[in-house]
CSV table of C-alpha atoms and ligand atoms in Angstrom, one decimal:
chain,number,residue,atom,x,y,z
A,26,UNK,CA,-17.5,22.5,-11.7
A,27,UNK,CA,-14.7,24.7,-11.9
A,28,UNK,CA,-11.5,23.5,-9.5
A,29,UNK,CA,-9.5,26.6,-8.4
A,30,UNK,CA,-6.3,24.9,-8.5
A,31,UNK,CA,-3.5,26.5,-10.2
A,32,UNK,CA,-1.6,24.9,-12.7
A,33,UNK,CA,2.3,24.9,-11.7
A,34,UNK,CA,3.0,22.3,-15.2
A,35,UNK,CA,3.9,25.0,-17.4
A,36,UNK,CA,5.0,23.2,-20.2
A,37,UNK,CA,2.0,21.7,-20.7
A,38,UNK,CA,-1.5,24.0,-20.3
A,39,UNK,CA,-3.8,21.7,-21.3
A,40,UNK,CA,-2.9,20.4,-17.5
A,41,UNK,CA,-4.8,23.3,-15.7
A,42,UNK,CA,-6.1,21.4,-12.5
A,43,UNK,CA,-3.0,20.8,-9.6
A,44,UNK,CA,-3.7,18.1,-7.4
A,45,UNK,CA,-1.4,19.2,-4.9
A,46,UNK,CA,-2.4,19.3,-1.4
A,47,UNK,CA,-6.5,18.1,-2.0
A,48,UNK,CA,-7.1,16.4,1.1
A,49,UNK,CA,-8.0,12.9,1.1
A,50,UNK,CA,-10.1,12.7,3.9
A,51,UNK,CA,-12.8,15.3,4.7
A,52,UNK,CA,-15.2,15.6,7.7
A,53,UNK,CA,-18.0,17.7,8.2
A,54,UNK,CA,-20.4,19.0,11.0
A,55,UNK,CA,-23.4,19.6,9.3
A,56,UNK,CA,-24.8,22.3,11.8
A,57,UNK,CA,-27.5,24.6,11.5
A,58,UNK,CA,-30.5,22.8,9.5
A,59,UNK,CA,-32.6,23.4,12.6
A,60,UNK,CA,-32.1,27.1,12.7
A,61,UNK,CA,-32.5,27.2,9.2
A,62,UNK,CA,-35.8,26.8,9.2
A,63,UNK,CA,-36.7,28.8,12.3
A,64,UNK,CA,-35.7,31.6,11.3
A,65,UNK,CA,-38.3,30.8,8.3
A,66,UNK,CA,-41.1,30.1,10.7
A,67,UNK,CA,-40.9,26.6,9.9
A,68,UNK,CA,-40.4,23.5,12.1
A,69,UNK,CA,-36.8,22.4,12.7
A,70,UNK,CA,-37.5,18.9,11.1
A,71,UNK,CA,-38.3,21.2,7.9
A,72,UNK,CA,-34.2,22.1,7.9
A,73,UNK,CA,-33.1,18.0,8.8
A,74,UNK,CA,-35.4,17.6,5.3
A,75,UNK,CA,-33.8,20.4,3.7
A,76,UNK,CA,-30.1,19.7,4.5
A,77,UNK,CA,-30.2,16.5,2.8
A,78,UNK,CA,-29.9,17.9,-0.6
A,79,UNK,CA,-27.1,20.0,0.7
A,80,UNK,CA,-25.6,16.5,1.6
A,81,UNK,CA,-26.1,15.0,-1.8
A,82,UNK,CA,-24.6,18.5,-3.5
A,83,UNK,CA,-21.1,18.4,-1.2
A,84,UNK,CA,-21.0,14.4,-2.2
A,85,UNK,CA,-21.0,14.9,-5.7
A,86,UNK,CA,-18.4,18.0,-5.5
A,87,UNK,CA,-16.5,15.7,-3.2
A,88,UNK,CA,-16.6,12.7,-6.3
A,89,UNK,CA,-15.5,15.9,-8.6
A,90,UNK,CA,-12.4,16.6,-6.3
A,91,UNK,CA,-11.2,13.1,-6.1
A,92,UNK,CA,-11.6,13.6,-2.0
A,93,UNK,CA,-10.8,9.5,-1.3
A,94,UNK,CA,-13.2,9.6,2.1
A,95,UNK,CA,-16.0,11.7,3.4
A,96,UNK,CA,-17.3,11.4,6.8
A,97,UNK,CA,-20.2,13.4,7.8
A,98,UNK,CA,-21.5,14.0,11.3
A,99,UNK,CA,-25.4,12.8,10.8
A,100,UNK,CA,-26.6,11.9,14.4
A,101,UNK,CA,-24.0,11.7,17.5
A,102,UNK,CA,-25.2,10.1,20.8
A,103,UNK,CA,-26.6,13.4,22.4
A,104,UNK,CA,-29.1,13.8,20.0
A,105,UNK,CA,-31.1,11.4,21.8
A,106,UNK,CA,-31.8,14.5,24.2
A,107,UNK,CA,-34.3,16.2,21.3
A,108,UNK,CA,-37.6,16.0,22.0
A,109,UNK,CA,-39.1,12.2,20.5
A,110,UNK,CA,-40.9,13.7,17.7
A,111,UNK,CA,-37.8,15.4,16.2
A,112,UNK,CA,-35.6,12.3,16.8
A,113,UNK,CA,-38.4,10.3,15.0
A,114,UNK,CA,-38.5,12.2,12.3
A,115,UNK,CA,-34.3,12.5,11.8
A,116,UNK,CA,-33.8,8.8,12.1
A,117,UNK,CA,-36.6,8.4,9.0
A,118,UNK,CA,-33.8,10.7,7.0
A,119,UNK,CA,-31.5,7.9,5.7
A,120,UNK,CA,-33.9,5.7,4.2
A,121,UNK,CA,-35.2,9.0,2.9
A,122,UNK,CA,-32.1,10.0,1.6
A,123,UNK,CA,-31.5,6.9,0.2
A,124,UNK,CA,-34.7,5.8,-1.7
A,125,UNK,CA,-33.7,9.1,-4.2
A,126,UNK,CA,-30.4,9.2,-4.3
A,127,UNK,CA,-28.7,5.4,-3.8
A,128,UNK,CA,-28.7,5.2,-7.4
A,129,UNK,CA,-26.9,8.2,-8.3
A,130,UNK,CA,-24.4,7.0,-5.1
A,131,UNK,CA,-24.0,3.7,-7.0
A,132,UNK,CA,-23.3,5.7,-10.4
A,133,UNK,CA,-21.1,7.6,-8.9
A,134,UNK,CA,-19.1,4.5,-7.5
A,135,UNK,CA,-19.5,5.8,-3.9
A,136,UNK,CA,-19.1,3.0,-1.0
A,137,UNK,CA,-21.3,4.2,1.6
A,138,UNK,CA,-20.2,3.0,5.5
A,139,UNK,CA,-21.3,4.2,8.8
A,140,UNK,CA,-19.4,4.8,12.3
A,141,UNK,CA,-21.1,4.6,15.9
A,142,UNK,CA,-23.0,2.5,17.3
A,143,UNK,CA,-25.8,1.5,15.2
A,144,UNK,CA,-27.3,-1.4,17.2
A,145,UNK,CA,-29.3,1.3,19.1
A,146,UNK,CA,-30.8,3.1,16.6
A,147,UNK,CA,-34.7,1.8,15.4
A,148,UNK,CA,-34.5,-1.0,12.6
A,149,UNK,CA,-36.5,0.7,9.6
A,150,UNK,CA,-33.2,3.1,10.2
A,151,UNK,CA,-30.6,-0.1,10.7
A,152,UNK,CA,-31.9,-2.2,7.5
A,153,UNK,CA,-32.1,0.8,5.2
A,154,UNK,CA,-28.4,1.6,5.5
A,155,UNK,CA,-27.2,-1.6,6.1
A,156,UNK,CA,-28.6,-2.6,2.6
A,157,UNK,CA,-27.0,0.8,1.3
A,158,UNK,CA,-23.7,-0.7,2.7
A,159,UNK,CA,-24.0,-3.7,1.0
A,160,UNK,CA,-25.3,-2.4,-2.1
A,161,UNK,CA,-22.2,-0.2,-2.2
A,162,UNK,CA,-19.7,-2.7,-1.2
A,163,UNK,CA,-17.6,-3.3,-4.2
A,164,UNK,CA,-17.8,0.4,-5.5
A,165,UNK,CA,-14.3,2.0,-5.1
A,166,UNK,CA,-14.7,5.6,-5.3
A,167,UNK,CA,-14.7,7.7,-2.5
A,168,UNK,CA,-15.8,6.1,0.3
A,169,UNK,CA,-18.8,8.1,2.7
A,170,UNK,CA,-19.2,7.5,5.7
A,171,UNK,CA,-22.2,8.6,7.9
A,172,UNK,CA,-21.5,8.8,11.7
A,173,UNK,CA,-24.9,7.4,13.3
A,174,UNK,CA,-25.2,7.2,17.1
A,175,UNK,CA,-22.1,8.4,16.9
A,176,UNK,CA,-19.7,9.9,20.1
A,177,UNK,CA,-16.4,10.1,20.1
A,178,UNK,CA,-15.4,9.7,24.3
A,179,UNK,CA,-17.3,6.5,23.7
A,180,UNK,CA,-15.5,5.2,20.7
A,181,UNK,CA,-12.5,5.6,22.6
A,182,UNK,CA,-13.6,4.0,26.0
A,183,UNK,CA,-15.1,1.1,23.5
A,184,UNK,CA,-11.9,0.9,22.1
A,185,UNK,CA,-9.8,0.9,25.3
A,186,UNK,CA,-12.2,-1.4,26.4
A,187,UNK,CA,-11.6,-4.1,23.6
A,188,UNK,CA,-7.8,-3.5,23.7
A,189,UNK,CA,-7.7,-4.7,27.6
A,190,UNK,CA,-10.2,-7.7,26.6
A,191,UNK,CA,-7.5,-8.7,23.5
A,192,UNK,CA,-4.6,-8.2,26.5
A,193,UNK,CA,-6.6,-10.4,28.7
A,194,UNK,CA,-6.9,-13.5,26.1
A,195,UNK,CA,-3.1,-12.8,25.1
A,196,UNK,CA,-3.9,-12.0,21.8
A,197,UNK,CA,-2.3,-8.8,22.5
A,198,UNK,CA,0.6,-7.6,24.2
A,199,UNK,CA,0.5,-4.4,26.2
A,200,UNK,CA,3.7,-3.2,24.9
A,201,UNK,CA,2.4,-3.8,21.3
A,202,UNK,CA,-0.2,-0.6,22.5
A,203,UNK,CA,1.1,1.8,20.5
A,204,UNK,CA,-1.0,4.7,18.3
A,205,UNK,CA,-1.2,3.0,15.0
A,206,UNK,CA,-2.4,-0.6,17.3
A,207,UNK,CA,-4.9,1.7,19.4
A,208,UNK,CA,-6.6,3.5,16.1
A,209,UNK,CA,-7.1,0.1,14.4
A,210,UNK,CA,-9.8,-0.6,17.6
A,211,UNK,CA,-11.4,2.5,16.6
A,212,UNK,CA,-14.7,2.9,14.3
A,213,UNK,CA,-12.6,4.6,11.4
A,214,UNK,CA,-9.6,1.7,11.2
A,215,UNK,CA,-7.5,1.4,8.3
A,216,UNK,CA,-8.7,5.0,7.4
A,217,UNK,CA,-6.5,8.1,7.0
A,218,UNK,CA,-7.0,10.8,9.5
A,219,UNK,CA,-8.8,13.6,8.2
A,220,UNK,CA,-6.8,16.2,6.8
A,221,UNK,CA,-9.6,19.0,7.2
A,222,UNK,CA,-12.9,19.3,9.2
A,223,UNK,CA,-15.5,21.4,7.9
A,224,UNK,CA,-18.5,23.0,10.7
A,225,UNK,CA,-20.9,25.0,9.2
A,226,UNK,CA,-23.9,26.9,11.7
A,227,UNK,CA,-21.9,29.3,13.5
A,228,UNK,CA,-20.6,27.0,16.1
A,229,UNK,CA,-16.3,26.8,16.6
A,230,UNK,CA,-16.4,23.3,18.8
A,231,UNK,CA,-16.0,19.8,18.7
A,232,UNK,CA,-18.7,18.8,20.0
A,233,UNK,CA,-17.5,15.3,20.4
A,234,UNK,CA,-16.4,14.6,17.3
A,235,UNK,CA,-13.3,12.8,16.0
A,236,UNK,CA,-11.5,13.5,19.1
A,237,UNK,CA,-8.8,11.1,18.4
A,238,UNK,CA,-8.7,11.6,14.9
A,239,UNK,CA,-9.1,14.6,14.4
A,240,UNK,CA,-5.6,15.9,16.3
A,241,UNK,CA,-3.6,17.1,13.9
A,242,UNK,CA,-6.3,18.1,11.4
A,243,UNK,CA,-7.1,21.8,9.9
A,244,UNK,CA,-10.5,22.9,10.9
A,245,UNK,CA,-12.5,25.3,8.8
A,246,UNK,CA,-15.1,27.4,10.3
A,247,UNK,CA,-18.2,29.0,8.4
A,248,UNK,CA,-21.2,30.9,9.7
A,249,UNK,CA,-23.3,29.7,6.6
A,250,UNK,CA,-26.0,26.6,7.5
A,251,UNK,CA,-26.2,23.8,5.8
A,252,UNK,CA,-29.1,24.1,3.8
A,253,UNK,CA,-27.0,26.9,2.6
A,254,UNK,CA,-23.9,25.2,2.1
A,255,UNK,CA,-22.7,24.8,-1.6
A,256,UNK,CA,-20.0,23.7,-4.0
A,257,UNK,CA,-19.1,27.3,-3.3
A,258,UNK,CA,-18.1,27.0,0.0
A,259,UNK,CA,-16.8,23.6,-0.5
A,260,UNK,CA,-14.5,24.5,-3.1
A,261,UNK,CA,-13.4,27.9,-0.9
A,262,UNK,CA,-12.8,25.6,2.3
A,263,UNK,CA,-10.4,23.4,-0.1
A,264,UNK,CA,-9.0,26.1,-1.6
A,265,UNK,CA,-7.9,27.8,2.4
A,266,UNK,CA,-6.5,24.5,3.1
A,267,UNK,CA,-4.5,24.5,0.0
A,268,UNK,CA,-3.0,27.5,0.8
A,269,UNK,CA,-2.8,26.7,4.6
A,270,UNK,CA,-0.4,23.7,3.3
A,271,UNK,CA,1.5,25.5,0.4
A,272,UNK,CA,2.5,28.5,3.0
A,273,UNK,CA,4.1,25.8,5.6
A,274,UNK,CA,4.6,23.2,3.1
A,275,UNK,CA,8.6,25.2,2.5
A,276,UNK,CA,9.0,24.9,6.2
B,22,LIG,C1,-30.0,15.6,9.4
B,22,LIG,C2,-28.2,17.4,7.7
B,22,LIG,C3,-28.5,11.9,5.3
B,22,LIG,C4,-27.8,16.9,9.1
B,22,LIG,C5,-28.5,16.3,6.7
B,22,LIG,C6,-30.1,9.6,11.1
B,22,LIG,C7,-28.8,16.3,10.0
B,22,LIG,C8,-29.7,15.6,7.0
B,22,LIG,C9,-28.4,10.8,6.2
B,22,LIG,C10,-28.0,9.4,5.9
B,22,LIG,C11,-29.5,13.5,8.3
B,22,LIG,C12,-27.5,8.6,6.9
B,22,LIG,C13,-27.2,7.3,6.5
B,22,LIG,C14,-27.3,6.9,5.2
B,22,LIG,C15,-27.7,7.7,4.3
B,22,LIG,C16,-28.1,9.0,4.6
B,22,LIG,C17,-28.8,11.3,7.4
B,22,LIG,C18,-29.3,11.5,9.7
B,22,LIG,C19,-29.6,12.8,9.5
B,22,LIG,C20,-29.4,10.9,11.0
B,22,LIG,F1,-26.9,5.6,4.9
B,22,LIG,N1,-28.9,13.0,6.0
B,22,LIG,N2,-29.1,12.7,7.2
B,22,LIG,N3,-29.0,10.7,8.6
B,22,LIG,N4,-29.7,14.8,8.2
């Protein structure tokens, strides 16, 4: 894969890939599977299938780039509004996913985790990625992690939630409340904010996403749908933040 990042080290041009500005964290709405296959007369579930080679393609680039955590946007709490057929077949998709491409994940030294709330979701779905998480425990590359059952007004009312409970047994003190004691309640603790969000499919919302984490993050927008997305793109959306940061960065 070529990485369009210029080299500033001039003295030395065997050097030719800058690590300057790469984000470390990256996450992604992975929109417009279902359209995808409309628009080829096929059933929706026929883009859900199709998208998850896209999500294999944009891990491996995301190994290349030495991104340190992926999170990707796989199933938030209002998908439980699709008709039960569709939801059936989605929540088959990470055992899918995983019986082909754990061991390449595990080559690749990728530690797979999951935010949301994943007590709710059916247990074929629950035991295949919680074996994937243990599986993947040790590995210290980047880290992916796949938001299941996942909304973010409710991670935060969770969190609020378990802050007033630790108040109430004194094992907190409500001055202690500050931003950096609040996030640590929060599915993604002891991660980095992400530094760029990613929504393919059109769409220029949140859609519930992140909220909290996501406040001071640079969001990229493409029309292209996931089963469309490539390295391409990928690389093109790292390569806009790059310059997004260099032409402040003086400031
Ligand atoms: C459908 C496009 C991988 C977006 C990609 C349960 C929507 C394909 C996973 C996956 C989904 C999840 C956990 C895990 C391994 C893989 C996945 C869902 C949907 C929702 F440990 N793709 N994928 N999960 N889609």
């Amino acid at each position: 894969m070529k990485i369009p990042f210029i080299n500033h080290n001039h003295s030395d041009e065997s050097i030719h890939i800058s690590h300057d500005h790469i984000p470390d964290h990256i996450a992604i709405i992975m929109d417009g599977n279902g359209r995808w296959a409309q628009k080829r007369g096929m059933p929706r579930v026929v883009g859900h299938k199709e998208g998850i080679s896209t999500v294999v393609k944009i891990v491996n680039a995301a190994v290349k780039c030495k991104i340190k955590v992926l999170t990707l946007y796989t199933f938030s709490t209002e998908n439980w509004k699709r008709p039960k057929p569709e939801v059936d077949t989605i929540l088959k998709l990470p055992k899918q996913f995983l019986q082909i491409y754990l061991p390449e994940l595990m080559a690749n030294n990728v530690r797979i985790k999951t935010i949301g709330d994943t007590s709710h979701l059916p247990p074929h779905t629950r035991e295949a990625v919680q074996y994937a998480v243990e599986r993947t425990r040790d590995n210290n590359g980047l880290q992916l992690n796949f938001a299941l059952n996942y909304g973010g007004r409710q991670e935060i009312l969770n969190a609020m939630k378990e802050v007033f409970a630790d108040i109430t047994d004194a094992k907190l003190s409500i001055d202690d409340v500050d931003e950096d004691a609040f996030s640590s309640y929060l599915y993604t603790a002891g991660l980095p904010d992400p530094d760029l969000l990613i929504r393919t499919g059109g769409e220029k919302r949140l859609s519930n996403y992140l909220p909290w984490q996501l406040a001071y993050t640079e969001f990229w927008f493409t029309d292209v749908l996931w089963p469309d997305f490539s390295e391409k793109e990928f690389i093109q959306a790292l390569e806009e933040y790059r310059l997004r940061k260099r032409r402040y960065g003086g400031l």
